[in-house]
PDB file of C-alpha atoms in Angstrom:
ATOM      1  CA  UNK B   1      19.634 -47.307  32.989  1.00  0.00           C
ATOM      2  CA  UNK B   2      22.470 -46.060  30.963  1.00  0.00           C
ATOM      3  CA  UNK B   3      22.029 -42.621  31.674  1.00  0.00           C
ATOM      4  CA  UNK B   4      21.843 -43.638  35.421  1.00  0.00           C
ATOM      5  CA  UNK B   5      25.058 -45.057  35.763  1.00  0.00           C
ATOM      6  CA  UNK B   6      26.455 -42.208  33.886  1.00  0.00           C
ATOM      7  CA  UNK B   7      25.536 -40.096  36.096  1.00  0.00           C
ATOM      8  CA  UNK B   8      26.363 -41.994  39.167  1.00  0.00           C
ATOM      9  CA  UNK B   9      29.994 -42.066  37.311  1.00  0.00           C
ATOM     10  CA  UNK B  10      29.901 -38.518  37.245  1.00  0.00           C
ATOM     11  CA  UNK B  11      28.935 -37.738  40.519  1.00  0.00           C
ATOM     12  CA  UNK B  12      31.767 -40.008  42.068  1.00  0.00           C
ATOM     13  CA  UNK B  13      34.007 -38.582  40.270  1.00  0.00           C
ATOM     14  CA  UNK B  14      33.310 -34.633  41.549  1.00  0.00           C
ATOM     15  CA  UNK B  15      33.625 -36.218  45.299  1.00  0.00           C
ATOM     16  CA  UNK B  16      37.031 -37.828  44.522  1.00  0.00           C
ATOM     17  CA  UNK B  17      38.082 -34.340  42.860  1.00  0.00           C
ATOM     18  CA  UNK B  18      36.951 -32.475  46.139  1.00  0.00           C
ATOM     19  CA  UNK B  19      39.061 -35.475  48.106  1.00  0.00           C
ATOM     20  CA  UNK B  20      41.608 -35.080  46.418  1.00  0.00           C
ATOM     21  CA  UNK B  21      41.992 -31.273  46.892  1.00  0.00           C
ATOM     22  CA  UNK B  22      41.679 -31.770  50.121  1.00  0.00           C
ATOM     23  CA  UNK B  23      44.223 -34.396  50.402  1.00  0.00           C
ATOM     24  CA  UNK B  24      46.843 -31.563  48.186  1.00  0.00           C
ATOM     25  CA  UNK B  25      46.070 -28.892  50.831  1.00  0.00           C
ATOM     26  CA  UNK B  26      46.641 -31.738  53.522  1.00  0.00           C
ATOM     27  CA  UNK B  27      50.127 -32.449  52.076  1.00  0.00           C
ATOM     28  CA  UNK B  28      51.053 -29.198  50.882  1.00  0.00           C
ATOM     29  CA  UNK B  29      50.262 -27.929  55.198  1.00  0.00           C
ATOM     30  CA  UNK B  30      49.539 -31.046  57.228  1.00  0.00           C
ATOM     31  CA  UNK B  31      48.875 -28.805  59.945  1.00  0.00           C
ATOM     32  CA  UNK B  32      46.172 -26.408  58.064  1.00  0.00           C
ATOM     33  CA  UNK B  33      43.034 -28.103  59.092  1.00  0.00           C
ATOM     34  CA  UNK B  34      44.196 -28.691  63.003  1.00  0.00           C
ATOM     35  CA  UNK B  35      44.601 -24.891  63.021  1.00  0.00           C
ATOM     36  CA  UNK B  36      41.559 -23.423  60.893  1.00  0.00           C
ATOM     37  CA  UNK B  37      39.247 -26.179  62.881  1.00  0.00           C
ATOM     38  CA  UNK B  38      40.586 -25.103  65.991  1.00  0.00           C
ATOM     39  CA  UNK B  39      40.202 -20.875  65.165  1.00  0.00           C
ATOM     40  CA  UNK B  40      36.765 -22.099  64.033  1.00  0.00           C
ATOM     41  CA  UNK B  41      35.751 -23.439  67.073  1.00  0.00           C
ATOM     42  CA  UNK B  42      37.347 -20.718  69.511  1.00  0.00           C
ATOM     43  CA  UNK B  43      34.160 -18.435  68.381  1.00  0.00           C
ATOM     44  CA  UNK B  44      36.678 -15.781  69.423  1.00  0.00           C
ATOM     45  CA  UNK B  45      36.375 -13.114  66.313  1.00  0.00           C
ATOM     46  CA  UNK B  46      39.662 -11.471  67.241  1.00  0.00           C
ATOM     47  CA  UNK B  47      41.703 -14.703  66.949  1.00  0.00           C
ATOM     48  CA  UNK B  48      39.789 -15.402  63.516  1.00  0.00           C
ATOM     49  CA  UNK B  49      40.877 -12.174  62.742  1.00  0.00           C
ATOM     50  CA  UNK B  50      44.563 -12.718  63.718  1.00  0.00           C
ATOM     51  CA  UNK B  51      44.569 -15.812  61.631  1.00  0.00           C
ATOM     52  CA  UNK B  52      43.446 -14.632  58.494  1.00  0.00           C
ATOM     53  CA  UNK B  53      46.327 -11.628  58.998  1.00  0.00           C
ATOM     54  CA  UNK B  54      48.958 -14.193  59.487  1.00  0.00           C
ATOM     55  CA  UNK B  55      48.916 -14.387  55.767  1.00  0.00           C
ATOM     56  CA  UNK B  56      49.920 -11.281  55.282  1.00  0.00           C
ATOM     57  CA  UNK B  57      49.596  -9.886  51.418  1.00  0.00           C
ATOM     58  CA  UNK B  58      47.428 -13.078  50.974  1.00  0.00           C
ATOM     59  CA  UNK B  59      44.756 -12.782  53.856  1.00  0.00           C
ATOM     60  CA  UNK B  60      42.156 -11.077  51.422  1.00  0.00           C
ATOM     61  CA  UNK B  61      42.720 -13.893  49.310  1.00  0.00           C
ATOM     62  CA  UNK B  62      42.881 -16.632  51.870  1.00  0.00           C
ATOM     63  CA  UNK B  63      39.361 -14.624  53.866  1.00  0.00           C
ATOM     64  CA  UNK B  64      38.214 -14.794  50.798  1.00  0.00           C
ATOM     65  CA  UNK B  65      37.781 -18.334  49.987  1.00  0.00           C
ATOM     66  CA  UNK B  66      37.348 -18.931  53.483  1.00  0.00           C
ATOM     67  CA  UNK B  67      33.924 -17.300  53.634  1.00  0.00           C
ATOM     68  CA  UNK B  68      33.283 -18.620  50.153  1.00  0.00           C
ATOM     69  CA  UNK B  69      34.217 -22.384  51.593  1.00  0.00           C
ATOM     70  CA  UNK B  70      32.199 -21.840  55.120  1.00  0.00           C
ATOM     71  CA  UNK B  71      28.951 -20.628  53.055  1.00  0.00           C
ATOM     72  CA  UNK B  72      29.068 -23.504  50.745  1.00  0.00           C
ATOM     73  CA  UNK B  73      29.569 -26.125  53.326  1.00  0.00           C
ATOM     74  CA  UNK B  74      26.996 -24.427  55.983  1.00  0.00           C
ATOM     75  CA  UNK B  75      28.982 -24.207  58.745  1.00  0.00           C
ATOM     76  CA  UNK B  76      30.572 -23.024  61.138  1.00  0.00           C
ATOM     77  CA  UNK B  77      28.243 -19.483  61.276  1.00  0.00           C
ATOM     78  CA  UNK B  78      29.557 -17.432  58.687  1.00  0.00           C
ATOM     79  CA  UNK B  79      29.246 -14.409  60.966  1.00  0.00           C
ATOM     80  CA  UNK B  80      32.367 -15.017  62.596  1.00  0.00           C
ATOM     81  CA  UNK B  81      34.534 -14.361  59.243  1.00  0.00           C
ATOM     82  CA  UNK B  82      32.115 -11.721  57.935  1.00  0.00           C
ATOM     83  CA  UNK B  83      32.893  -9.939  61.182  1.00  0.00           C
ATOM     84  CA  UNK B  84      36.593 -10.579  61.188  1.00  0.00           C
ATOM     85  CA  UNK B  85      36.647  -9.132  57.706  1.00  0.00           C
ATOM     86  CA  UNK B  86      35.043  -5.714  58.893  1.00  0.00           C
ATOM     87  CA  UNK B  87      37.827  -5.907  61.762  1.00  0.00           C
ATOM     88  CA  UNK B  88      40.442  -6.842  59.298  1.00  0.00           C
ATOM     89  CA  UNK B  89      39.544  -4.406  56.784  1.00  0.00           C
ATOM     90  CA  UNK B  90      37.189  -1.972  57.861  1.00  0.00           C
ATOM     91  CA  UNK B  91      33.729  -1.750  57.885  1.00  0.00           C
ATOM     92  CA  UNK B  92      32.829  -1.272  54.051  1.00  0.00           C
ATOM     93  CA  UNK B  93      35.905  -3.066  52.355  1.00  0.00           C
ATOM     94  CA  UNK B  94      35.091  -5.827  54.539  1.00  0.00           C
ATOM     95  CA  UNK B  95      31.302  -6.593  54.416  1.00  0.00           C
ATOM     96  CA  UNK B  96      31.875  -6.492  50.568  1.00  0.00           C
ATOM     97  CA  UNK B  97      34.469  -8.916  50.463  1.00  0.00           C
ATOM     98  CA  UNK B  98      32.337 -10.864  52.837  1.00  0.00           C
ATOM     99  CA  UNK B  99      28.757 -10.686  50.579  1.00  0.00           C
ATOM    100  CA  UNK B 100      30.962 -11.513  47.643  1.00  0.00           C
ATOM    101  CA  UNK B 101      32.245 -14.407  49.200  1.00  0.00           C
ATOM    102  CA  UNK B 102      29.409 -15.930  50.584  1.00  0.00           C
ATOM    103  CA  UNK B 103      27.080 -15.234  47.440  1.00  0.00           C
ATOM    104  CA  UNK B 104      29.743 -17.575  45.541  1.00  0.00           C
ATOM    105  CA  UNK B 105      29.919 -20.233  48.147  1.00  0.00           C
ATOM    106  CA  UNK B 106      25.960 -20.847  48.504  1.00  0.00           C
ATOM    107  CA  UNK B 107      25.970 -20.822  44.331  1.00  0.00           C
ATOM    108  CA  UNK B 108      28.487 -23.498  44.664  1.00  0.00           C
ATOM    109  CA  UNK B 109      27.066 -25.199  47.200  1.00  0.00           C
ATOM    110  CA  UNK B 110      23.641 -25.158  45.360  1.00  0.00           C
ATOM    111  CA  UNK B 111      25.626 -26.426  41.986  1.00  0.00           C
ATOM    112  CA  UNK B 112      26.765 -29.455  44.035  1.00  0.00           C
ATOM    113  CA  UNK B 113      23.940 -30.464  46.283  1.00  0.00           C
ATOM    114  CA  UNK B 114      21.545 -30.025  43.118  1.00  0.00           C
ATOM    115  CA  UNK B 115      24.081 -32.402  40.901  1.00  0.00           C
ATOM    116  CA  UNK B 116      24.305 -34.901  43.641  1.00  0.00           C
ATOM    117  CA  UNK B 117      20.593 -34.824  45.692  1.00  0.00           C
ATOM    118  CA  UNK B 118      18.340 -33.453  43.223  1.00  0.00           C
ATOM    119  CA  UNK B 119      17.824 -36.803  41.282  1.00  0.00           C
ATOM    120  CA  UNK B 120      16.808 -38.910  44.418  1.00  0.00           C
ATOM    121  CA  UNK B 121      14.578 -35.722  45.812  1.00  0.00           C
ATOM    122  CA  UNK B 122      12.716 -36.018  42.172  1.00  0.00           C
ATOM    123  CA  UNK B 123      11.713 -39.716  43.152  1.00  0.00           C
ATOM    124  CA  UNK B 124      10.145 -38.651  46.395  1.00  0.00           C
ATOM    125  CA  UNK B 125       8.708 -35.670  45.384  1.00  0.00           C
ATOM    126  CA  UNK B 126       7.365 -38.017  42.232  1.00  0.00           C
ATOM    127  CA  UNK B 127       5.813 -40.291  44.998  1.00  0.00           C
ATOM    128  CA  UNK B 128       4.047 -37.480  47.351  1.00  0.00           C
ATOM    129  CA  UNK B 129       1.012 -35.294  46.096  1.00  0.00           C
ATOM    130  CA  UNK B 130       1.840 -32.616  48.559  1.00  0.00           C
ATOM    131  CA  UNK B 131       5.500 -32.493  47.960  1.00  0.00           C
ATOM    132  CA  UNK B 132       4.565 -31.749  44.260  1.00  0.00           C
ATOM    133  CA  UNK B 133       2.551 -28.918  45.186  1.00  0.00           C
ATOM    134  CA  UNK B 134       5.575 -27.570  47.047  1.00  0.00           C
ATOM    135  CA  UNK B 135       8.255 -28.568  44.390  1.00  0.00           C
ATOM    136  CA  UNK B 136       6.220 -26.979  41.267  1.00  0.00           C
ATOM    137  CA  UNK B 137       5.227 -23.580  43.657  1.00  0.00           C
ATOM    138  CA  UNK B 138       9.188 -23.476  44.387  1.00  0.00           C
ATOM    139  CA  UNK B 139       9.900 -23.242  40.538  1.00  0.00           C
ATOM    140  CA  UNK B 140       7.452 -19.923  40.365  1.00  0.00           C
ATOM    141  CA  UNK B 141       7.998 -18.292  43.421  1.00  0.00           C
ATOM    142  CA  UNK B 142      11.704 -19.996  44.299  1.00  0.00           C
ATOM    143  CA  UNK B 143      13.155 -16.397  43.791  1.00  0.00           C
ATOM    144  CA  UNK B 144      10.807 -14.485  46.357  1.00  0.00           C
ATOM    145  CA  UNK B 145      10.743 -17.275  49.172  1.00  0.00           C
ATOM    146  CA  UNK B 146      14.835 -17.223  49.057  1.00  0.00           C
ATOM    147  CA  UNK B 147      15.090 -13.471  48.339  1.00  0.00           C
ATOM    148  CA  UNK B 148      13.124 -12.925  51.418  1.00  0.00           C
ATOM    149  CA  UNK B 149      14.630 -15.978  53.496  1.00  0.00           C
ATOM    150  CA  UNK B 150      18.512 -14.339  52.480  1.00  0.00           C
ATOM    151  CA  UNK B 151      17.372 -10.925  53.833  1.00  0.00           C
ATOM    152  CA  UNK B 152      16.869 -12.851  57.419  1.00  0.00           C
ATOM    153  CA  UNK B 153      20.395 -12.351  59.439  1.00  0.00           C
ATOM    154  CA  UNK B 154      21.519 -15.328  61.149  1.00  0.00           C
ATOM    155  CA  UNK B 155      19.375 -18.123  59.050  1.00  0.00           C
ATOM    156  CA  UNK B 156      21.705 -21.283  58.898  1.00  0.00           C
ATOM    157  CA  UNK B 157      23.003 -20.958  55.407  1.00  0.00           C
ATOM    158  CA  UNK B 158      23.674 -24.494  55.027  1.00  0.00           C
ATOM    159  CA  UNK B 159      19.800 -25.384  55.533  1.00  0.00           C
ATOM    160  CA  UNK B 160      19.025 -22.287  52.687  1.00  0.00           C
ATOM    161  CA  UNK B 161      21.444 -24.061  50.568  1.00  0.00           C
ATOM    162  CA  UNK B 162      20.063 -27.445  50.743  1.00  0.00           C
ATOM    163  CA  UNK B 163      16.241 -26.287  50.264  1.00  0.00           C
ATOM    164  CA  UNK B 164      16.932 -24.683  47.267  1.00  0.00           C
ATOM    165  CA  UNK B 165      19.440 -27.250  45.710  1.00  0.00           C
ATOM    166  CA  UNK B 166      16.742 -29.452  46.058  1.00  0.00           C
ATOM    167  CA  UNK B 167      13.859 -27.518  45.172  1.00  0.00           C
ATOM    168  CA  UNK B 168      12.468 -27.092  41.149  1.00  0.00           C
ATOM    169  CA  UNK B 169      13.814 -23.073  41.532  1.00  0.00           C
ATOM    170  CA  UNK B 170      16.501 -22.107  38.837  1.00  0.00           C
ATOM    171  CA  UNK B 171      20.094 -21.588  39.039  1.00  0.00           C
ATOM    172  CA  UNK B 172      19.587 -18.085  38.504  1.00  0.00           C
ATOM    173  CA  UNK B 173      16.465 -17.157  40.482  1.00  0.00           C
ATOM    174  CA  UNK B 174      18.779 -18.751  43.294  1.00  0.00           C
ATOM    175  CA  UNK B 175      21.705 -16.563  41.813  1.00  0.00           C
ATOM    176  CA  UNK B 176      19.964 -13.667  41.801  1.00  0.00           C
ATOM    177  CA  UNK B 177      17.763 -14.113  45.408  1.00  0.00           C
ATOM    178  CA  UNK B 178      21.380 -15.115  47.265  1.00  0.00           C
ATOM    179  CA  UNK B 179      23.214 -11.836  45.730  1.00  0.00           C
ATOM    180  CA  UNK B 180      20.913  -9.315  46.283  1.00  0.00           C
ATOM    181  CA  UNK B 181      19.607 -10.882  49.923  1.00  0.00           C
ATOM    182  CA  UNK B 182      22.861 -11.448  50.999  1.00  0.00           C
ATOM    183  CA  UNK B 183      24.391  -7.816  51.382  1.00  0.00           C
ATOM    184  CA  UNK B 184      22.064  -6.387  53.819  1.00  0.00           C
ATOM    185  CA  UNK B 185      22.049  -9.928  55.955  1.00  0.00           C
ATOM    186  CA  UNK B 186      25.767  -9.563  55.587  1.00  0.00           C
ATOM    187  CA  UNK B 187      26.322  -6.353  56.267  1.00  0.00           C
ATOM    188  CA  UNK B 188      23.975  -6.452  59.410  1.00  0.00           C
ATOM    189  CA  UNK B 189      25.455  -9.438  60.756  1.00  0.00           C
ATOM    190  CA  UNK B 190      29.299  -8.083  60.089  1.00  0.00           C
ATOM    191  CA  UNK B 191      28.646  -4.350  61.452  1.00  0.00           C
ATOM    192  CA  UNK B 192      26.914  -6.276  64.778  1.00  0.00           C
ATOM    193  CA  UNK B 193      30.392  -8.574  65.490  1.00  0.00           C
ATOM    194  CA  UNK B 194      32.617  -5.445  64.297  1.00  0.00           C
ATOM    195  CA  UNK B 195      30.678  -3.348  66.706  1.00  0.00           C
ATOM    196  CA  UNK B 196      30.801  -6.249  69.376  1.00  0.00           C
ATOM    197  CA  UNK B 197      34.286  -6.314  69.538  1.00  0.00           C
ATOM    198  CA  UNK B 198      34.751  -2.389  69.592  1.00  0.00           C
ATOM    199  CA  UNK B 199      31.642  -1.292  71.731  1.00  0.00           C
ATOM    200  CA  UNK B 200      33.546   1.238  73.673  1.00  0.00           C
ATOM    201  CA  UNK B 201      34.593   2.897  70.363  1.00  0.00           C
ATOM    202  CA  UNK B 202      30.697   3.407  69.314  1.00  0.00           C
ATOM    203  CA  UNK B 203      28.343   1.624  71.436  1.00  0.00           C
ATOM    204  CA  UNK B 204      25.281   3.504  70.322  1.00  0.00           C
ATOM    205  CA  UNK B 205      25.656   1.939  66.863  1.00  0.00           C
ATOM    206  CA  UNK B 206      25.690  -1.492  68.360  1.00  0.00           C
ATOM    207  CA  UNK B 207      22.415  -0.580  69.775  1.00  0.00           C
ATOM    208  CA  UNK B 208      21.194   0.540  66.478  1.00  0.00           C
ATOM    209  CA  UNK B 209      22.395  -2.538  64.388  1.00  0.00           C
ATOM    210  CA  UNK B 210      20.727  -4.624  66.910  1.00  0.00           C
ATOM    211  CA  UNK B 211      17.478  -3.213  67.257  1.00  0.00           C
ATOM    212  CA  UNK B 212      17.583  -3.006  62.905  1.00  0.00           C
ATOM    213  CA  UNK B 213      18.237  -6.608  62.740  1.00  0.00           C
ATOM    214  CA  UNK B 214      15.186  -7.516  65.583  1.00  0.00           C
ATOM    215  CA  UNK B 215      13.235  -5.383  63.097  1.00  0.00           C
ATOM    216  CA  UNK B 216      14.218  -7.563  59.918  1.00  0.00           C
ATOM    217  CA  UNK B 217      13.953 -10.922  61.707  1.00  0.00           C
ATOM    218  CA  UNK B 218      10.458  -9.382  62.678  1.00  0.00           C
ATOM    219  CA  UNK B 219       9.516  -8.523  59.735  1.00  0.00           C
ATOM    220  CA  UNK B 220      10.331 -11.982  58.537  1.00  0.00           C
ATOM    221  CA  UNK B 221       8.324 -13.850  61.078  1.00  0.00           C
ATOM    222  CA  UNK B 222       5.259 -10.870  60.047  1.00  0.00           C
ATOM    223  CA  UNK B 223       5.396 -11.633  56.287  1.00  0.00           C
ATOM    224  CA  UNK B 224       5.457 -15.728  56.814  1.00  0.00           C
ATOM    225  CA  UNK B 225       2.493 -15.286  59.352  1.00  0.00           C
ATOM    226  CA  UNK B 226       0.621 -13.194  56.945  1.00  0.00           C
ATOM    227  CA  UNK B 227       1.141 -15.856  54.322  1.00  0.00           C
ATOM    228  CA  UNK B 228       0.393 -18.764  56.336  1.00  0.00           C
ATOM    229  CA  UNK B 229      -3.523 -16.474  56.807  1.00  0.00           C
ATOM    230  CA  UNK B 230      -3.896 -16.170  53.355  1.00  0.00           C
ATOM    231  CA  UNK B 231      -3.445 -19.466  52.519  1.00  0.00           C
ATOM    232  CA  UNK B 232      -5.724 -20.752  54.918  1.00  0.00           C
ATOM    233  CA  UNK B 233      -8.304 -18.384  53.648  1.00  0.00           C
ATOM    234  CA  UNK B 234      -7.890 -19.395  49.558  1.00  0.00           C
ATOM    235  CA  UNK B 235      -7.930 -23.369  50.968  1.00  0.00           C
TER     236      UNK B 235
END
């Protein structure tokens, strides 16, 4: 019971911490979150991409943690920044900055959704036969489902996150899955809103980063399908 409430103690305290930086970025630019929310929401990659330069010597910084923040939270798509980074900075510098960014943010967002969630998801898991099965195949195949599921452009990060915060897989099967997975979804996803923006410079490379991320998400879909047969075969 001790350890419980411990715990609990603990786990208030790292939301009041993320309050209160929050509430210091709040004071420090009361007008911040009116104008990232709204640049959010536009969807309009150029205007993202105008943002971030209005910091001037500080917009790698600023992209940076701003990728790393929208991966961690799960939204809004982190294709958006990923693409105003390869706009920003060019194609290479920019889908690097981008994979590094996000691979920190889901690691963080894992850290905190397995310190808060995980306990509670143990009791249900404890109380379900068939969750167990899931939970204990998680710890020994954690890093191939996620390796495979990160490779996927345009999977909802957030939901990624949250399955394998509170799955049994390890911090750095997770670690490992998210940072390898991550630069070809990333670099897919930036080179298709780069190229979006400036089809008339090369429009026959939009083509071909289209068509190569139908064949991935394909591929995907194949694998799962193929998986779903063999499993019906062994049961």
């Amino acid at each position: 019971m001790q350890r419980k409430r411990s715990a609990s103690t603990i786990k208030i305290g790292a939301v009041l911490i993320m309050l209160a930086l929050f509430l210091i970025i709040y004071l420090i630019n009361p007008a911040f979150f009116n104008e990232l929310w709204a640049v959010c929401l536009s969807g309009d990659m150029k205007q993202v991409a105008d943002y971030i330069n209005s910091f001037g010597p500080w917009a790698m910084v600023f992209s940076f943690l701003l990728v790393l923040c929208v991966n961690a939270i799960g939204f809004p798509p982190a294709i958006i920044f990923s693409s105003a980074n390869a706009l920003i900075f060019g194609i290479v510098p920019g889908i690097i900055l981008a994979w590094l960014a996000e691979t920190v943010g889901v690691v963080i967002s894992f850290l905190l959704l397995r310190f808060l969630f995980r306990d509670a998801a143990e009791e249900v898991i404890a109380k379900y036969s068939y969750l167990k099965k899931i939970d204990d195949m998680s710890g020994r195949e954690g890093f191939k489902i996620m390796l495979i599921a990160r490779l996927v452009p345009y999977l909802p990060s957030g939901l990624l996150n949250a399955v394998g915060a509170l799955s049994k897989m390890s911090l750095k099967d997770y670690t490992l899955a998210a940072l390898i997975g991550k630069l070809p979804s990333t670099a897919i996803e930036a080179m298709i809103g780069h190229d979006a923006v400036t089809a008339s410079e090369n429009p026959y490379r939009l083509v071909f980063n289209i068509v190569l991320a139908v064949v991935v998400v394909g591929s995907f879909f194949l694998y799962e399908k193929r998986k779903k047969k063999q499993q019906n075969v062994e049961d």
